[in-house]
PDB file of C-alpha atoms in Angstrom:
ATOM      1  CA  UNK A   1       0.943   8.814   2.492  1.00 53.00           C
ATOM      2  CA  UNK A   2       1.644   9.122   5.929  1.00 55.00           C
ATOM      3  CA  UNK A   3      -1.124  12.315   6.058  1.00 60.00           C
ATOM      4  CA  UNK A   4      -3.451  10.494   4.830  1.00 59.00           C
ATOM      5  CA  UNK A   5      -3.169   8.192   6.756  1.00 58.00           C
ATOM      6  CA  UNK A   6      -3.440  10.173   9.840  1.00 58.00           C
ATOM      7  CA  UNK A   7      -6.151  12.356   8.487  1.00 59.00           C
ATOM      8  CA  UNK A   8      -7.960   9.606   7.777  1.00 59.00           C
ATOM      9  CA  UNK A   9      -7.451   8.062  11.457  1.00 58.00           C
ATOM     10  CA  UNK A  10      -8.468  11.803  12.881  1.00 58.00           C
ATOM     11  CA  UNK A  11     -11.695  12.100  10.745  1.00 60.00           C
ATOM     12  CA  UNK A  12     -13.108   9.051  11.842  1.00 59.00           C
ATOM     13  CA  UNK A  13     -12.096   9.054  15.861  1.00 58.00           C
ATOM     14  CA  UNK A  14     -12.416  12.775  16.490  1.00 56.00           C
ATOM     15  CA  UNK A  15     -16.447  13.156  15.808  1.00 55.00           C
ATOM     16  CA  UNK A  16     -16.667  10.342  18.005  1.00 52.00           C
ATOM     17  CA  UNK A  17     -15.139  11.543  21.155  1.00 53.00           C
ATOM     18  CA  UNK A  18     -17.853  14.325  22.094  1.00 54.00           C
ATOM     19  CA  UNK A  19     -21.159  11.997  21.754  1.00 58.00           C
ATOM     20  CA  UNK A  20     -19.723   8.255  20.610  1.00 57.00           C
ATOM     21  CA  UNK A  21     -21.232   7.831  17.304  1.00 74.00           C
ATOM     22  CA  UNK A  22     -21.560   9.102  13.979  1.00 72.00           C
ATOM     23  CA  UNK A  23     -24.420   8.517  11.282  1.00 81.00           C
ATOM     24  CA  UNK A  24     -23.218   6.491   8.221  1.00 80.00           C
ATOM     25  CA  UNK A  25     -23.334   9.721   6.228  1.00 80.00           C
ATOM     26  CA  UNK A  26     -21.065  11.537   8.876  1.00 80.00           C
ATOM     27  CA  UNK A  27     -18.768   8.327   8.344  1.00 78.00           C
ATOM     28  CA  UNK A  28     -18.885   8.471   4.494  1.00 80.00           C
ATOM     29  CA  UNK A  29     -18.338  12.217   4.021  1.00 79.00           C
ATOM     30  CA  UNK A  30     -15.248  11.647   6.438  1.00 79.00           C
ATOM     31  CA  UNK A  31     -14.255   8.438   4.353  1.00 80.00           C
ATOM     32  CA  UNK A  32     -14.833  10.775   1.201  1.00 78.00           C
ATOM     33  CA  UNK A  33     -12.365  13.247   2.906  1.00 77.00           C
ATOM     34  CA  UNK A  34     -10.054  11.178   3.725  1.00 79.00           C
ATOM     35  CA  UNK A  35      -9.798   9.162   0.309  1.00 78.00           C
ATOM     36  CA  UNK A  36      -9.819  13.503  -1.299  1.00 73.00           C
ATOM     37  CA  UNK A  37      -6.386  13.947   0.811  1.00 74.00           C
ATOM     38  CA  UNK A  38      -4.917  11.165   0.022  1.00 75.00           C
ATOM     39  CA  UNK A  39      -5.434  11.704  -3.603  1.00 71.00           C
ATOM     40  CA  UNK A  40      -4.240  15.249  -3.063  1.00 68.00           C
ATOM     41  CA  UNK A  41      -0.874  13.528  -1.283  1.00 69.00           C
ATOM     42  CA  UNK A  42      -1.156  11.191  -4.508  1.00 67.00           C
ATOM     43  CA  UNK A  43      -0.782  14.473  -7.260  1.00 65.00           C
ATOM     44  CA  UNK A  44       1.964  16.048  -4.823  1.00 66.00           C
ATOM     45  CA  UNK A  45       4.246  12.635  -5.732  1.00 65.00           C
ATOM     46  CA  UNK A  46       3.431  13.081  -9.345  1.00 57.00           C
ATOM     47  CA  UNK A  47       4.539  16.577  -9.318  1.00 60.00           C
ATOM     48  CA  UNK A  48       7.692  16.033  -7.517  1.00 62.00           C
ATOM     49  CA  UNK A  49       8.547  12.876  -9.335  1.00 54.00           C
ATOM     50  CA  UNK A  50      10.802  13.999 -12.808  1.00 69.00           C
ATOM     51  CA  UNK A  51      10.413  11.342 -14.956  1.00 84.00           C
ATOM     52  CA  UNK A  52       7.431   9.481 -16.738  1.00 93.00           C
ATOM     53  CA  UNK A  53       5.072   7.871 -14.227  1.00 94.00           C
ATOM     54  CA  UNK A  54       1.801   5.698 -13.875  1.00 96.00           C
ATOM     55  CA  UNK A  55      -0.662   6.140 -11.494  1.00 95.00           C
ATOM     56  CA  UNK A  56      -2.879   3.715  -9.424  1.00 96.00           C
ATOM     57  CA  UNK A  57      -6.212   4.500  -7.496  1.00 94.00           C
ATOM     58  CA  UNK A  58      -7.258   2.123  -5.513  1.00 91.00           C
ATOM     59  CA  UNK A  59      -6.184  -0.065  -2.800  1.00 91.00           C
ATOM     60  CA  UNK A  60      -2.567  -0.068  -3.192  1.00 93.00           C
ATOM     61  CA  UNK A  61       0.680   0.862  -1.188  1.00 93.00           C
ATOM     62  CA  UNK A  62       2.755   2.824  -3.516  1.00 94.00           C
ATOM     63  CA  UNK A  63       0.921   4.802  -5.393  1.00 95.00           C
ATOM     64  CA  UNK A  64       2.979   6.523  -8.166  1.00 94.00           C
ATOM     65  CA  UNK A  65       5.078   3.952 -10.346  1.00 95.00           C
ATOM     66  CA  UNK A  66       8.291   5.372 -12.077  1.00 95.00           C
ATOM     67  CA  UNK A  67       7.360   4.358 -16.220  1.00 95.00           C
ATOM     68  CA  UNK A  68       9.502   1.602 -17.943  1.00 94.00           C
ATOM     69  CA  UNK A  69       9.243   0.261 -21.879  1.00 94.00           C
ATOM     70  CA  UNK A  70       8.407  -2.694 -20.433  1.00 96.00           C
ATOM     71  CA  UNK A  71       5.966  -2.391 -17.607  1.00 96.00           C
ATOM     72  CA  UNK A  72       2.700  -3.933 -18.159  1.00 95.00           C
ATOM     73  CA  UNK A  73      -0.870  -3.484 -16.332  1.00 95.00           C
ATOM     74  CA  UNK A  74      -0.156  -6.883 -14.236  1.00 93.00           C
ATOM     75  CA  UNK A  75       3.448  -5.779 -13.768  1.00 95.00           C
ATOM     76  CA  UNK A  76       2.203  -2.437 -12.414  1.00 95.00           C
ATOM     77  CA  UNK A  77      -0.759  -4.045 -10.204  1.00 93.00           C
ATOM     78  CA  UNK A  78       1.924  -6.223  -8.129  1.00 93.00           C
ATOM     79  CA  UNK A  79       4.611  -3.605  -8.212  1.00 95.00           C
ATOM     80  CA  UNK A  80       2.062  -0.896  -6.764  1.00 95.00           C
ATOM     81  CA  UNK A  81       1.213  -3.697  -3.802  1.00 93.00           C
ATOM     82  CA  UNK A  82      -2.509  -3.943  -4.365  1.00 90.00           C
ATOM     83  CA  UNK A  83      -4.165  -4.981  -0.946  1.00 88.00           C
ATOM     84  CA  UNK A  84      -7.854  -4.947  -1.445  1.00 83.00           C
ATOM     85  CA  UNK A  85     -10.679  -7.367  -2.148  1.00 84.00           C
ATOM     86  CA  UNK A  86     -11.301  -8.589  -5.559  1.00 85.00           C
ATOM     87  CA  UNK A  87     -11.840  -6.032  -7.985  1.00 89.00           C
ATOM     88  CA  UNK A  88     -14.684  -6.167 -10.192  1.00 90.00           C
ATOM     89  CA  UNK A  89     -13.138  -3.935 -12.462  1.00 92.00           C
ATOM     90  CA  UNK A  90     -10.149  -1.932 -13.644  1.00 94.00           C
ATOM     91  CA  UNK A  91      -9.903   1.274 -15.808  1.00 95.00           C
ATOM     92  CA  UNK A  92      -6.703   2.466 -17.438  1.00 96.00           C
ATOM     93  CA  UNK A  93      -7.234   6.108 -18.053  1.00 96.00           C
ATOM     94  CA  UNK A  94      -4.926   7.708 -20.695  1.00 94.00           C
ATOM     95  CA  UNK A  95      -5.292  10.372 -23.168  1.00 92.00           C
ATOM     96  CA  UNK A  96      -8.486  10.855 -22.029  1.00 91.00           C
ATOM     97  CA  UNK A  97      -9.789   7.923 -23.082  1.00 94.00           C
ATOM     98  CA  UNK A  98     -10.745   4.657 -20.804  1.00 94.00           C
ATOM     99  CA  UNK A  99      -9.744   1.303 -21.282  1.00 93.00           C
ATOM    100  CA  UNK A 100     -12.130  -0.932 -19.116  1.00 93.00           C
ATOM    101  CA  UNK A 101     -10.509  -4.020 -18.175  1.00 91.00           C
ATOM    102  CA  UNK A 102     -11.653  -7.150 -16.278  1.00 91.00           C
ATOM    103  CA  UNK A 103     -10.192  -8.640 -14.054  1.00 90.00           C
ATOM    104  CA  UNK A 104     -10.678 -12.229 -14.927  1.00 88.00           C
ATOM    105  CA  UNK A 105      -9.100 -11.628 -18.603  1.00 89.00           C
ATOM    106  CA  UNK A 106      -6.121 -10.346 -16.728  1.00 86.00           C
ATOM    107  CA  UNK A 107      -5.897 -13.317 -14.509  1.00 84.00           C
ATOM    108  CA  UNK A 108      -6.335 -14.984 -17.726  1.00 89.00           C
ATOM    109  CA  UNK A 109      -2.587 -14.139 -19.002  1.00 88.00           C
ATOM    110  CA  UNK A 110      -4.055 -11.174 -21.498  1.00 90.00           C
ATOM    111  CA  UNK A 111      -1.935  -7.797 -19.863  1.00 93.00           C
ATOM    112  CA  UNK A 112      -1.574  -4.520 -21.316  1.00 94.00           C
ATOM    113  CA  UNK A 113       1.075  -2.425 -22.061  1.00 96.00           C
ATOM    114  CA  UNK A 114       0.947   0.978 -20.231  1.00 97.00           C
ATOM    115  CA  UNK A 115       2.556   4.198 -20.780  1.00 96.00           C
ATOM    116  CA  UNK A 116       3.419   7.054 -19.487  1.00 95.00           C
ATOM    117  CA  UNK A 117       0.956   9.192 -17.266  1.00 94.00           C
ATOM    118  CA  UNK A 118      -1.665   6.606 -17.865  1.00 96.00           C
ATOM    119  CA  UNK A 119      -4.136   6.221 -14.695  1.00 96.00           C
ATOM    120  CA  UNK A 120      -5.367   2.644 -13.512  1.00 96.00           C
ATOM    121  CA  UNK A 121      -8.349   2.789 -11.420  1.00 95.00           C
ATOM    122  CA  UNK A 122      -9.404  -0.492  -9.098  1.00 94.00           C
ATOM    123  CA  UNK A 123     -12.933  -0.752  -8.808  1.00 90.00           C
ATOM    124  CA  UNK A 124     -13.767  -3.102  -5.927  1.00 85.00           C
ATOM    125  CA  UNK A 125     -17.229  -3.529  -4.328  1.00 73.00           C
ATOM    126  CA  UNK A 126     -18.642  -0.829  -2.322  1.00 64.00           C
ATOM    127  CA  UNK A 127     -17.619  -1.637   1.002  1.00 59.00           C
ATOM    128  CA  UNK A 128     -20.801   0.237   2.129  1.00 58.00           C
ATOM    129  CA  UNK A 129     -24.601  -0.419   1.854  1.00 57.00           C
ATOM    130  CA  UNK A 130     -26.056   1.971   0.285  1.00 53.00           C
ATOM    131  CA  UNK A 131     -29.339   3.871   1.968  1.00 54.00           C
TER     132      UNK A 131
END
């Protein structure tokens, strides 16, 4: 995570030291590449990690969760430390299939049962206008 981090910090100060600016699409494709590596860093975990896992895109600070009977999608969400703005939705990924959940039925008490190598996806607003 660290990596990703730090790539992240280089592709968006290191453009800007020759002329001081970048055009939003210079700053999105380096977003883009940022987000790709940490994904990348994200995989690397899954491979190294033995046992049944979940994974969580979005906004959070760990990750890859180690699978458990009893883990849950709002068990998961607070486990993974989710630090973004409200999501507008979330997908759980598994077997190819996608479970589209909102977010108010979760605050709600309704929670799903995940298992293992199921993928939740946080879909917040796009912190970007688009042009």
């Amino acid at each position: 995570m660290r990596n990703s981090l730090l790539l992240l910090v280089l592709a968006l100060i290191l453009p800007t030291l020759g002329n001081g600016c970048v055009s939003k699409a210079q700053a999105r494709a380096q977003a883009r590449a940022a987000y790709l590596a940490g994904q990348q860093d994200t995989r690397q975990q899954i491979n190294q990690n033995r046992g049944p896992v979940v994974t969580i895109i979005g906004q959070v600070r760990t990750p890859v969760l180690p699978w458990s009977a009893d883990l849950t999608l709002a068990k998961a969400l607070i486990a993974a430390d989710y630090h973004g703005a409200e999501p507008n939705e979330i997908i759980v990924r598994r077997d190819g299939q996608e479970l589209k959940i909102q977010p108010s039925s979760l605050l709600g008490g309704e929670d799903l049962p995940l298992e293992p190598r199921d993928v939740i996806e946080i879909i917040e607003t796009t912190p970007f206008p688009r042009s």
